[in-house]
């Protein structure tokens, strides 16, 4: 019901994950004794088998161990579940490491060990090299990659297109990360709602099983 009203959160998905896993466990136990089941419990067994157990596995793979109450808080999708989301999170959370890796690659490709990636509010991220080395960046072979931005006393600055694109991605990474998680939540919710009739039938069967079990215990 909460899913249908768009009021559910990550912990609701976790509850459904545990519920589906429990249904599968009880269904397996009953199936082991299927030959001895009365007709009423045979119907229960059929109902318990209806939910798509692939959903339980999908939820287990998707949901992190520690879940926020509200989906808008993000952080509920497990690392490794979605590669694009992992990359966006890396940009959001590890931008310094990403920039350091890019700096090392640029230095190796250009053979300029003094190459540094820096940032200011005027031109954003840029590559800075000593002026003598910078002259080589103006020649064919490097100038196609490194766009000249500034010449200073003792240094030159360039903006590779890749670095400009990365800057834009870093700036919007937090927003895109949350949007990706919300889409994953929406996809999971839609899958659960699509199997809603089977899940409801299984829960009703569980209620009947509990009643029969309680009645049996009461009557000895």
PDB file of C-alpha atoms in Angstrom:
ATOM      1  CA  UNK A   1       0.000   0.000   0.000  1.00  0.00           C
ATOM      2  CA  UNK A   2       2.795   2.436   0.843  1.00  0.00           C
ATOM      3  CA  UNK A   3       4.476   1.634  -2.452  1.00  0.00           C
ATOM      4  CA  UNK A   4       1.278   2.246  -4.389  1.00  0.00           C
ATOM      5  CA  UNK A   5       0.841   5.642  -2.674  1.00  0.00           C
ATOM      6  CA  UNK A   6       4.507   6.569  -3.294  1.00  0.00           C
ATOM      7  CA  UNK A   7       5.079   6.869   0.449  1.00  0.00           C
ATOM      8  CA  UNK A   8       7.506   3.999   0.843  1.00  0.00           C
ATOM      9  CA  UNK A   9      11.143   4.306   1.789  1.00  0.00           C
ATOM     10  CA  UNK A  10      14.225   2.084   1.535  1.00  0.00           C
ATOM     11  CA  UNK A  11      13.363   0.298   4.782  1.00  0.00           C
ATOM     12  CA  UNK A  12       9.997  -0.697   3.325  1.00  0.00           C
ATOM     13  CA  UNK A  13      11.843  -2.354   0.448  1.00  0.00           C
ATOM     14  CA  UNK A  14      14.038  -4.139   2.978  1.00  0.00           C
ATOM     15  CA  UNK A  15      10.946  -5.372   4.832  1.00  0.00           C
ATOM     16  CA  UNK A  16       9.563  -6.766   1.583  1.00  0.00           C
ATOM     17  CA  UNK A  17      12.916  -8.371   0.848  1.00  0.00           C
ATOM     18  CA  UNK A  18      12.858 -10.153   4.202  1.00  0.00           C
ATOM     19  CA  UNK A  19       9.198 -11.070   3.749  1.00  0.00           C
ATOM     20  CA  UNK A  20       9.810 -12.610   0.344  1.00  0.00           C
ATOM     21  CA  UNK A  21      12.778 -14.541   1.680  1.00  0.00           C
ATOM     22  CA  UNK A  22      10.622 -15.814   4.553  1.00  0.00           C
ATOM     23  CA  UNK A  23       7.873 -16.868   2.153  1.00  0.00           C
ATOM     24  CA  UNK A  24      10.408 -18.821   0.116  1.00  0.00           C
ATOM     25  CA  UNK A  25      11.731 -20.551   3.233  1.00  0.00           C
ATOM     26  CA  UNK A  26       8.296 -21.616   4.438  1.00  0.00           C
ATOM     27  CA  UNK A  27       7.292 -22.727   0.952  1.00  0.00           C
ATOM     28  CA  UNK A  28      10.412 -24.923   0.796  1.00  0.00           C
ATOM     29  CA  UNK A  29       9.591 -26.541   4.144  1.00  0.00           C
ATOM     30  CA  UNK A  30       6.014 -27.293   3.104  1.00  0.00           C
ATOM     31  CA  UNK A  31       7.140 -28.680  -0.230  1.00  0.00           C
ATOM     32  CA  UNK A  32       9.326 -31.214   1.579  1.00  0.00           C
ATOM     33  CA  UNK A  33       6.140 -32.566   3.199  1.00  0.00           C
ATOM     34  CA  UNK A  34       3.859 -32.012   0.231  1.00  0.00           C
ATOM     35  CA  UNK A  35       2.696 -35.637   0.089  1.00  0.00           C
ATOM     36  CA  UNK A  36       1.327 -35.470   3.633  1.00  0.00           C
ATOM     37  CA  UNK A  37      -0.327 -32.041   3.419  1.00  0.00           C
ATOM     38  CA  UNK A  38      -4.101 -31.718   3.775  1.00  0.00           C
ATOM     39  CA  UNK A  39      -5.943 -30.093   0.875  1.00  0.00           C
ATOM     40  CA  UNK A  40      -6.143 -26.740   2.670  1.00  0.00           C
ATOM     41  CA  UNK A  41      -2.357 -26.551   3.062  1.00  0.00           C
ATOM     42  CA  UNK A  42      -1.843 -27.664  -0.518  1.00  0.00           C
ATOM     43  CA  UNK A  43      -3.613 -24.470  -1.548  1.00  0.00           C
ATOM     44  CA  UNK A  44      -1.394 -22.541   0.875  1.00  0.00           C
ATOM     45  CA  UNK A  45       1.680 -24.083  -0.743  1.00  0.00           C
ATOM     46  CA  UNK A  46       0.513 -23.021  -4.192  1.00  0.00           C
ATOM     47  CA  UNK A  47      -0.052 -19.463  -2.976  1.00  0.00           C
ATOM     48  CA  UNK A  48       3.364 -19.300  -1.323  1.00  0.00           C
ATOM     49  CA  UNK A  49       4.977 -20.350  -4.593  1.00  0.00           C
ATOM     50  CA  UNK A  50       3.381 -17.507  -6.553  1.00  0.00           C
ATOM     51  CA  UNK A  51       5.678 -14.530  -5.757  1.00  0.00           C
ATOM     52  CA  UNK A  52       8.636 -13.997  -8.027  1.00  0.00           C
ATOM     53  CA  UNK A  53      11.582 -14.983  -5.841  1.00  0.00           C
ATOM     54  CA  UNK A  54      13.887 -13.217  -8.237  1.00  0.00           C
ATOM     55  CA  UNK A  55      12.612 -10.038  -6.607  1.00  0.00           C
ATOM     56  CA  UNK A  56      14.052 -11.065  -3.246  1.00  0.00           C
ATOM     57  CA  UNK A  57      17.454 -11.646  -4.842  1.00  0.00           C
ATOM     58  CA  UNK A  58      17.215  -8.359  -6.710  1.00  0.00           C
ATOM     59  CA  UNK A  59      16.375  -6.452  -3.533  1.00  0.00           C
ATOM     60  CA  UNK A  60      19.187  -8.176  -1.643  1.00  0.00           C
ATOM     61  CA  UNK A  61      21.654  -7.149  -4.350  1.00  0.00           C
ATOM     62  CA  UNK A  62      20.354  -3.579  -4.572  1.00  0.00           C
ATOM     63  CA  UNK A  63      19.903  -2.516  -0.951  1.00  0.00           C
ATOM     64  CA  UNK A  64      22.779  -1.445   1.266  1.00  0.00           C
ATOM     65  CA  UNK A  65      23.194  -2.807   4.789  1.00  0.00           C
ATOM     66  CA  UNK A  66      22.469   0.521   6.481  1.00  0.00           C
ATOM     67  CA  UNK A  67      19.356   2.170   5.096  1.00  0.00           C
ATOM     68  CA  UNK A  68      18.051   5.712   5.572  1.00  0.00           C
ATOM     69  CA  UNK A  69      14.436   6.273   6.490  1.00  0.00           C
ATOM     70  CA  UNK A  70      13.696   8.476   3.483  1.00  0.00           C
ATOM     71  CA  UNK A  71      14.670   7.726  -0.095  1.00  0.00           C
ATOM     72  CA  UNK A  72      15.483  11.392  -0.676  1.00  0.00           C
ATOM     73  CA  UNK A  73      18.458  10.990   1.693  1.00  0.00           C
ATOM     74  CA  UNK A  74      20.161   8.618  -0.763  1.00  0.00           C
ATOM     75  CA  UNK A  75      22.876   6.146   0.127  1.00  0.00           C
ATOM     76  CA  UNK A  76      20.545   3.139   0.108  1.00  0.00           C
ATOM     77  CA  UNK A  77      21.832   1.408  -3.028  1.00  0.00           C
ATOM     78  CA  UNK A  78      24.626  -1.078  -2.412  1.00  0.00           C
ATOM     79  CA  UNK A  79      28.004  -0.346  -3.968  1.00  0.00           C
ATOM     80  CA  UNK A  80      28.566  -2.617  -6.945  1.00  0.00           C
ATOM     81  CA  UNK A  81      24.899  -2.872  -7.898  1.00  0.00           C
ATOM     82  CA  UNK A  82      24.989  -0.239 -10.640  1.00  0.00           C
ATOM     83  CA  UNK A  83      28.250   0.640 -12.372  1.00  0.00           C
ATOM     84  CA  UNK A  84      27.117   4.079 -13.555  1.00  0.00           C
ATOM     85  CA  UNK A  85      26.020   4.987 -10.026  1.00  0.00           C
ATOM     86  CA  UNK A  86      29.346   3.782  -8.609  1.00  0.00           C
ATOM     87  CA  UNK A  87      31.212   6.004 -11.064  1.00  0.00           C
ATOM     88  CA  UNK A  88      29.071   9.004 -10.174  1.00  0.00           C
ATOM     89  CA  UNK A  89      29.624   8.383  -6.465  1.00  0.00           C
ATOM     90  CA  UNK A  90      33.360   8.138  -7.098  1.00  0.00           C
ATOM     91  CA  UNK A  91      33.287  11.566  -8.685  1.00  0.00           C
ATOM     92  CA  UNK A  92      31.202  12.909  -5.817  1.00  0.00           C
ATOM     93  CA  UNK A  93      33.155  11.360  -2.968  1.00  0.00           C
ATOM     94  CA  UNK A  94      36.603  10.820  -4.410  1.00  0.00           C
ATOM     95  CA  UNK A  95      37.067  13.739  -6.787  1.00  0.00           C
ATOM     96  CA  UNK A  96      40.554  14.400  -5.420  1.00  0.00           C
ATOM     97  CA  UNK A  97      41.621  10.839  -6.166  1.00  0.00           C
ATOM     98  CA  UNK A  98      40.107  11.051  -9.654  1.00  0.00           C
ATOM     99  CA  UNK A  99      41.938  14.318 -10.361  1.00  0.00           C
ATOM    100  CA  UNK A 100      45.216  12.899  -8.999  1.00  0.00           C
ATOM    101  CA  UNK A 101      44.895   9.894 -11.293  1.00  0.00           C
ATOM    102  CA  UNK A 102      44.224  12.138 -14.266  1.00  0.00           C
ATOM    103  CA  UNK A 103      47.216  14.322 -13.386  1.00  0.00           C
ATOM    104  CA  UNK A 104      49.483  11.271 -13.278  1.00  0.00           C
ATOM    105  CA  UNK A 105      48.237  10.146 -16.691  1.00  0.00           C
ATOM    106  CA  UNK A 106      48.709  13.577 -18.262  1.00  0.00           C
ATOM    107  CA  UNK A 107      52.222  13.817 -16.818  1.00  0.00           C
ATOM    108  CA  UNK A 108      53.126  10.414 -18.233  1.00  0.00           C
ATOM    109  CA  UNK A 109      51.598  11.098 -21.652  1.00  0.00           C
ATOM    110  CA  UNK A 110      53.290  14.492 -22.004  1.00  0.00           C
ATOM    111  CA  UNK A 111      56.542  13.464 -20.290  1.00  0.00           C
ATOM    112  CA  UNK A 112      56.301  16.608 -18.135  1.00  0.00           C
ATOM    113  CA  UNK A 113      56.728  15.588 -14.526  1.00  0.00           C
ATOM    114  CA  UNK A 114      56.051  19.108 -13.263  1.00  0.00           C
ATOM    115  CA  UNK A 115      52.537  19.042 -14.751  1.00  0.00           C
ATOM    116  CA  UNK A 116      49.858  19.891 -12.182  1.00  0.00           C
ATOM    117  CA  UNK A 117      46.073  20.028 -12.315  1.00  0.00           C
ATOM    118  CA  UNK A 118      44.771  23.064 -10.467  1.00  0.00           C
ATOM    119  CA  UNK A 119      41.496  24.893 -10.056  1.00  0.00           C
ATOM    120  CA  UNK A 120      40.281  28.457  -9.717  1.00  0.00           C
ATOM    121  CA  UNK A 121      36.892  30.118  -9.939  1.00  0.00           C
ATOM    122  CA  UNK A 122      37.719  31.878 -13.197  1.00  0.00           C
ATOM    123  CA  UNK A 123      38.620  29.005 -15.512  1.00  0.00           C
ATOM    124  CA  UNK A 124      37.783  25.986 -13.368  1.00  0.00           C
ATOM    125  CA  UNK A 125      40.122  23.004 -13.610  1.00  0.00           C
ATOM    126  CA  UNK A 126      43.239  23.430 -15.739  1.00  0.00           C
ATOM    127  CA  UNK A 127      46.638  21.905 -16.434  1.00  0.00           C
ATOM    128  CA  UNK A 128      49.636  24.017 -15.434  1.00  0.00           C
ATOM    129  CA  UNK A 129      53.161  23.359 -16.684  1.00  0.00           C
ATOM    130  CA  UNK A 130      56.428  25.336 -16.613  1.00  0.00           C
ATOM    131  CA  UNK A 131      56.609  27.827 -19.478  1.00  0.00           C
ATOM    132  CA  UNK A 132      59.467  26.043 -21.186  1.00  0.00           C
ATOM    133  CA  UNK A 133      57.514  22.773 -21.222  1.00  0.00           C
ATOM    134  CA  UNK A 134      54.369  24.638 -22.208  1.00  0.00           C
ATOM    135  CA  UNK A 135      55.843  25.607 -25.567  1.00  0.00           C
ATOM    136  CA  UNK A 136      55.662  21.947 -26.559  1.00  0.00           C
ATOM    137  CA  UNK A 137      51.932  21.947 -25.746  1.00  0.00           C
ATOM    138  CA  UNK A 138      51.430  24.562 -28.468  1.00  0.00           C
ATOM    139  CA  UNK A 139      52.861  22.259 -31.122  1.00  0.00           C
ATOM    140  CA  UNK A 140      51.077  19.560 -33.148  1.00  0.00           C
ATOM    141  CA  UNK A 141      50.632  16.381 -31.175  1.00  0.00           C
ATOM    142  CA  UNK A 142      49.691  18.090 -27.912  1.00  0.00           C
ATOM    143  CA  UNK A 143      47.822  21.199 -28.955  1.00  0.00           C
ATOM    144  CA  UNK A 144      44.950  19.056 -30.269  1.00  0.00           C
ATOM    145  CA  UNK A 145      44.359  17.855 -26.706  1.00  0.00           C
ATOM    146  CA  UNK A 146      45.502  20.785 -24.579  1.00  0.00           C
ATOM    147  CA  UNK A 147      43.733  24.087 -25.307  1.00  0.00           C
ATOM    148  CA  UNK A 148      45.847  27.076 -24.303  1.00  0.00           C
ATOM    149  CA  UNK A 149      44.179  29.300 -21.711  1.00  0.00           C
ATOM    150  CA  UNK A 150      46.785  31.512 -20.068  1.00  0.00           C
ATOM    151  CA  UNK A 151      50.474  32.352 -20.235  1.00  0.00           C
ATOM    152  CA  UNK A 152      51.955  33.553 -16.975  1.00  0.00           C
ATOM    153  CA  UNK A 153      55.398  34.418 -15.692  1.00  0.00           C
ATOM    154  CA  UNK A 154      57.103  31.055 -15.613  1.00  0.00           C
ATOM    155  CA  UNK A 155      54.026  28.925 -16.336  1.00  0.00           C
ATOM    156  CA  UNK A 156      51.376  28.155 -18.934  1.00  0.00           C
ATOM    157  CA  UNK A 157      47.846  26.869 -18.424  1.00  0.00           C
ATOM    158  CA  UNK A 158      45.820  24.563 -20.639  1.00  0.00           C
ATOM    159  CA  UNK A 159      42.354  23.014 -20.554  1.00  0.00           C
ATOM    160  CA  UNK A 160      42.016  19.527 -22.031  1.00  0.00           C
ATOM    161  CA  UNK A 161      38.465  18.833 -23.206  1.00  0.00           C
ATOM    162  CA  UNK A 162      38.422  15.704 -21.033  1.00  0.00           C
ATOM    163  CA  UNK A 163      39.184  17.785 -17.934  1.00  0.00           C
ATOM    164  CA  UNK A 164      36.462  20.304 -18.779  1.00  0.00           C
ATOM    165  CA  UNK A 165      33.956  17.476 -19.168  1.00  0.00           C
ATOM    166  CA  UNK A 166      35.114  15.945 -15.886  1.00  0.00           C
ATOM    167  CA  UNK A 167      34.653  19.268 -14.110  1.00  0.00           C
ATOM    168  CA  UNK A 168      31.049  19.440 -15.277  1.00  0.00           C
ATOM    169  CA  UNK A 169      30.461  15.871 -14.144  1.00  0.00           C
ATOM    170  CA  UNK A 170      31.999  16.531 -10.718  1.00  0.00           C
ATOM    171  CA  UNK A 171      29.861  19.627 -10.247  1.00  0.00           C
ATOM    172  CA  UNK A 172      26.659  17.702 -10.892  1.00  0.00           C
ATOM    173  CA  UNK A 173      27.741  14.356  -9.420  1.00  0.00           C
ATOM    174  CA  UNK A 174      25.805  14.658  -6.148  1.00  0.00           C
ATOM    175  CA  UNK A 175      22.604  15.567  -7.953  1.00  0.00           C
ATOM    176  CA  UNK A 176      23.030  12.814 -10.529  1.00  0.00           C
ATOM    177  CA  UNK A 177      23.913  10.268  -7.849  1.00  0.00           C
ATOM    178  CA  UNK A 178      20.662  10.873  -5.991  1.00  0.00           C
ATOM    179  CA  UNK A 179      18.674  10.873  -9.240  1.00  0.00           C
ATOM    180  CA  UNK A 180      20.162   7.469 -10.121  1.00  0.00           C
ATOM    181  CA  UNK A 181      19.261   6.040  -6.711  1.00  0.00           C
ATOM    182  CA  UNK A 182      15.713   7.353  -6.966  1.00  0.00           C
ATOM    183  CA  UNK A 183      15.358   5.733 -10.390  1.00  0.00           C
ATOM    184  CA  UNK A 184      16.597   2.423  -9.007  1.00  0.00           C
ATOM    185  CA  UNK A 185      14.080   2.748  -6.151  1.00  0.00           C
ATOM    186  CA  UNK A 186      11.326   3.462  -8.665  1.00  0.00           C
ATOM    187  CA  UNK A 187      12.276   0.421 -10.759  1.00  0.00           C
ATOM    188  CA  UNK A 188      12.278  -1.844  -7.708  1.00  0.00           C
ATOM    189  CA  UNK A 189       8.953  -0.468  -6.507  1.00  0.00           C
ATOM    190  CA  UNK A 190       7.419  -0.991  -9.944  1.00  0.00           C
ATOM    191  CA  UNK A 191       8.617  -4.603 -10.013  1.00  0.00           C
ATOM    192  CA  UNK A 192       7.117  -5.250  -6.577  1.00  0.00           C
ATOM    193  CA  UNK A 193       3.831  -3.621  -7.513  1.00  0.00           C
ATOM    194  CA  UNK A 194       3.759  -5.663 -10.701  1.00  0.00           C
ATOM    195  CA  UNK A 195       3.921  -8.815  -8.568  1.00  0.00           C
ATOM    196  CA  UNK A 196       1.559  -7.347  -5.968  1.00  0.00           C
ATOM    197  CA  UNK A 197      -1.308  -9.797  -6.478  1.00  0.00           C
ATOM    198  CA  UNK A 198       0.980 -12.785  -5.958  1.00  0.00           C
ATOM    199  CA  UNK A 199       2.580 -11.214  -2.882  1.00  0.00           C
ATOM    200  CA  UNK A 200      -0.818 -10.456  -1.363  1.00  0.00           C
ATOM    201  CA  UNK A 201      -1.983 -14.013  -2.023  1.00  0.00           C
ATOM    202  CA  UNK A 202       1.132 -15.343  -0.328  1.00  0.00           C
ATOM    203  CA  UNK A 203       0.669 -13.147   2.743  1.00  0.00           C
ATOM    204  CA  UNK A 204      -2.957 -14.251   3.020  1.00  0.00           C
ATOM    205  CA  UNK A 205      -1.769 -17.851   2.795  1.00  0.00           C
ATOM    206  CA  UNK A 206       0.719 -17.173   5.590  1.00  0.00           C
ATOM    207  CA  UNK A 207      -2.074 -15.762   7.738  1.00  0.00           C
ATOM    208  CA  UNK A 208      -4.138 -18.907   7.117  1.00  0.00           C
ATOM    209  CA  UNK A 209      -1.125 -21.087   7.914  1.00  0.00           C
ATOM    210  CA  UNK A 210      -0.576 -19.220  11.160  1.00  0.00           C
ATOM    211  CA  UNK A 211      -4.247 -19.651  12.061  1.00  0.00           C
ATOM    212  CA  UNK A 212      -4.189 -23.364  11.340  1.00  0.00           C
ATOM    213  CA  UNK A 213      -0.964 -23.741  13.309  1.00  0.00           C
ATOM    214  CA  UNK A 214      -2.375 -21.834  16.252  1.00  0.00           C
ATOM    215  CA  UNK A 215      -5.583 -23.847  16.158  1.00  0.00           C
ATOM    216  CA  UNK A 216      -3.648 -27.107  16.092  1.00  0.00           C
ATOM    217  CA  UNK A 217      -1.562 -26.013  19.046  1.00  0.00           C
ATOM    218  CA  UNK A 218      -4.692 -24.993  21.003  1.00  0.00           C
ATOM    219  CA  UNK A 219      -6.426 -28.310  20.396  1.00  0.00           C
ATOM    220  CA  UNK A 220      -3.364 -30.349  21.241  1.00  0.00           C
TER     221      UNK A 220
END
